[in-house]
């Protein structure tokens, strides 16, 4: 099929009629499918059921250093968990703090701590008139949710396949001390699946922020989440690079096992410099006596070491890969050549990012919804939920069973076609109407 | 033996010499004992090992309402955990929010939330010049640690066996809108073991604070922690009483299973009014996707219901009771009649509160330390660690084995005697020296 824009009005009208008929057919199916959130599916959760047997009443819940995991204490986490998570994050265990079940919670608390008490002796952000925050777009809605909730002014930064626009970031952070942070998902990014290039990471590590308390919030959520054995993205490790660049305290790096074992029952962690750690612990010691050491030990006993985790991630990939490939093949088949949308083909992570023609994303999502398929709200990938061009849609292929995913993606592609065709047809109508109006 | 103050100088000098000899004997034992913190002992932890078998890979980790506990979601906790913890807290499950592993963390976050975003639409506390906080004394050092960290001015409120001085509290909160909260441990209080009388609870529920965002932080840490079957303290339930009094939003009530199952791997909760819950959830939804539901389910499957928990607490009591009784009997035997100290005899909780003669607590703790017995720092039970009369010492009998506890308590009693006798002797010396000086 040729691009919609090259069709005659008559051809396009016929196409719309046919698409509409098909759409009604979907509406009558009574679908109830969900491609909204990056949730692991049941089969992925089943992979970690062995973890439930890792600590039975026959097991000794004592750490290698003699700590009884069942009692109070251990503010920074147990040593063997730091080793495992350090390997996972590619950081020295000495730079790792183990937290509770949610890296989002760690990020929220990190912002909140800076807001209430300031970073490393700097003025608490609550005492400043204005805080600004850089937000590479499209990005993760829950990141933006935190900085919006604290009233920070969020500045969108465009993203390309090599990462966010570093020229813009360098210029902004160097000139404006009100800019205190940036959200980054450096690897298999949410939602594009892009991974930052070596140059991007090097430039991040060499930022010269006007604000001494500017920090990079480096959310390495998908570090282990490759889809392929033979095609994987590798990143320069940011903490080491910051240290080499003479900027050791520039970054907070976050990760968790949420999408490795059980979301909500995993362990979250931060890797950062000794100065930042000391600063964080001066708060943390008032906040808690310690996080869940038994669950830390459970993870360590289950995986044994990073090789165990790598093997485990292969099993996740085996479940996720066909889902990503199915979405991509349907989009290819249905949309290629029509010139009405582009999408990413990630090698890992949880999302595919789709860009419609300008002004179509909301309508596509709403069409999907009316036919029983829930998508992430259009705009969610932008700060304040406002996508200025109304183009970006996040596709989350992980949760639905393969058959459902097939149907949902076919419907999605259909909605893209229908909304785009109608938009182009309306444009044609307006174009032909305008000269007529001018003749009056 | 007669009271030290009634001894002659000569008698007292002999007593000091004998005590000192005994003290040196202890110093040479090379003791390494700890009565510092309210930690359960190994035998108590062993009671909950069955919980490690509650969720094996054979178990279905699905909630009664069909929620898969292994996946994301469930911001307020799973329903069956709300029922169990609701029973434990004597609150309707609809008023219960289940959090992570630490009620201290929930309390910190509750203060922090009020600081960053305000309570129910009121000005965030960070925007106010001055925040004041009421602190019944002696109290819990980690409570005071939070409010000190946020820079609040802490006002000590004296406590009697019926609870804190309600006349003072009523007067202060009614007159000063800068007073935003009060720390309370209403049952088997830390460290006195006192439980609030009915009248005290009723007066708390009827406070008329000048600040609309004044809240009672009601830390019901020891609600289930009776030492005896036949002698137990019962409290009027504060949420219900606040509602009856027309003050439904006045209280945040906290609890956890930290000293029921495993400290650090239990579940924490808050019970509060629907308005407060809505207010909290408006923050919490940005902070996390949900707490550890698998651990919530683990607790529910282990205890089954509140009766299971009550039976379990009897086993804790059977371990703790002899420890409390041993401490009390040694203090009775060694100190009765000497008129140099008083102590509480709680029916539950984790602590015994000891009051020395004025100006002796620090020295007693330091003497203990020099002979190898770690006690909670004198002063820790007061805001800023400053006990104005230097009298209060918190005794934590739970952790050491019975034999160690015996030795530690005997040493403690010895140190009390030694320090008191020396103090009284010094006072006598000064008294007899002064008239002489006046004669010159």
PDB file of C-alpha atoms in Angstrom, chain A residues 89 97 106-107 110-111 113-114 118-120 125 133 180 182-184 213-220 238-239 242 248-255 269-273 275-277 279-280:
ATOM      1  CA  UNK A  89      24.873  -2.615  38.917  1.00  0.00           C
ATOM      2  CA  UNK A  97      23.272   0.954  49.700  1.00  0.00           C
ATOM      3  CA  UNK A 106      14.350   5.488  46.963  1.00  0.00           C
ATOM      4  CA  UNK A 107      14.184   8.143  44.251  1.00  0.00           C
ATOM      5  CA  UNK A 110      16.237  11.178  47.599  1.00  0.00           C
ATOM      6  CA  UNK A 111      14.348  14.154  46.200  1.00  0.00           C
ATOM      7  CA  UNK A 113      15.716  14.499  51.502  1.00  0.00           C
ATOM      8  CA  UNK A 114      17.270  17.200  49.310  1.00  0.00           C
ATOM      9  CA  UNK A 118      19.680  19.798  51.332  1.00  0.00           C
ATOM     10  CA  UNK A 119      22.473  17.864  49.676  1.00  0.00           C
ATOM     11  CA  UNK A 120      25.873  17.791  51.352  1.00  0.00           C
ATOM     12  CA  UNK A 125      15.518  22.938  48.290  1.00  0.00           C
ATOM     13  CA  UNK A 133      14.579  19.787  36.616  1.00  0.00           C
ATOM     14  CA  UNK A 180      19.088  20.700  40.449  1.00  0.00           C
ATOM     15  CA  UNK A 182      17.877  15.315  35.655  1.00  0.00           C
ATOM     16  CA  UNK A 183      15.984  12.047  35.272  1.00  0.00           C
ATOM     17  CA  UNK A 184      17.866   9.491  33.202  1.00  0.00           C
ATOM     18  CA  UNK A 213      23.863  20.254  44.534  1.00  0.00           C
ATOM     19  CA  UNK A 214      22.932  19.264  40.978  1.00  0.00           C
ATOM     20  CA  UNK A 215      22.631  15.489  40.727  1.00  0.00           C
ATOM     21  CA  UNK A 216      22.034  13.061  37.898  1.00  0.00           C
ATOM     22  CA  UNK A 217      19.265  10.621  38.855  1.00  0.00           C
ATOM     23  CA  UNK A 218      20.520   7.637  36.877  1.00  0.00           C
ATOM     24  CA  UNK A 219      17.739   5.066  36.976  1.00  0.00           C
ATOM     25  CA  UNK A 220      19.389   1.910  35.740  1.00  0.00           C
ATOM     26  CA  UNK A 238      28.662   6.163  35.136  1.00  0.00           C
ATOM     27  CA  UNK A 239      30.027   6.181  38.696  1.00  0.00           C
ATOM     28  CA  UNK A 242      32.296  10.482  37.042  1.00  0.00           C
ATOM     29  CA  UNK A 248      32.681  11.791  41.851  1.00  0.00           C
ATOM     30  CA  UNK A 249      29.582  13.115  43.615  1.00  0.00           C
ATOM     31  CA  UNK A 250      27.568  13.972  40.507  1.00  0.00           C
ATOM     32  CA  UNK A 251      25.380  10.908  40.292  1.00  0.00           C
ATOM     33  CA  UNK A 252      22.863   8.813  42.220  1.00  0.00           C
ATOM     34  CA  UNK A 253      22.445   5.504  40.458  1.00  0.00           C
ATOM     35  CA  UNK A 254      19.329   3.449  41.169  1.00  0.00           C
ATOM     36  CA  UNK A 255      18.353  -0.126  40.469  1.00  0.00           C
ATOM     37  CA  UNK A 269      19.519  -0.154  45.771  1.00  0.00           C
ATOM     38  CA  UNK A 270      21.513   2.968  45.165  1.00  0.00           C
ATOM     39  CA  UNK A 271      25.135   3.202  44.125  1.00  0.00           C
ATOM     40  CA  UNK A 272      26.888   6.473  44.742  1.00  0.00           C
ATOM     41  CA  UNK A 273      30.088   8.121  45.977  1.00  0.00           C
ATOM     42  CA  UNK A 275      30.418  11.578  50.134  1.00  0.00           C
ATOM     43  CA  UNK A 276      26.884  11.079  48.896  1.00  0.00           C
ATOM     44  CA  UNK A 277      26.536   7.904  50.946  1.00  0.00           C
ATOM     45  CA  UNK A 279      25.145  12.433  53.372  1.00  0.00           C
ATOM     46  CA  UNK A 280      22.299   9.966  52.780  1.00  0.00           C
TER      47      UNK A 280
END
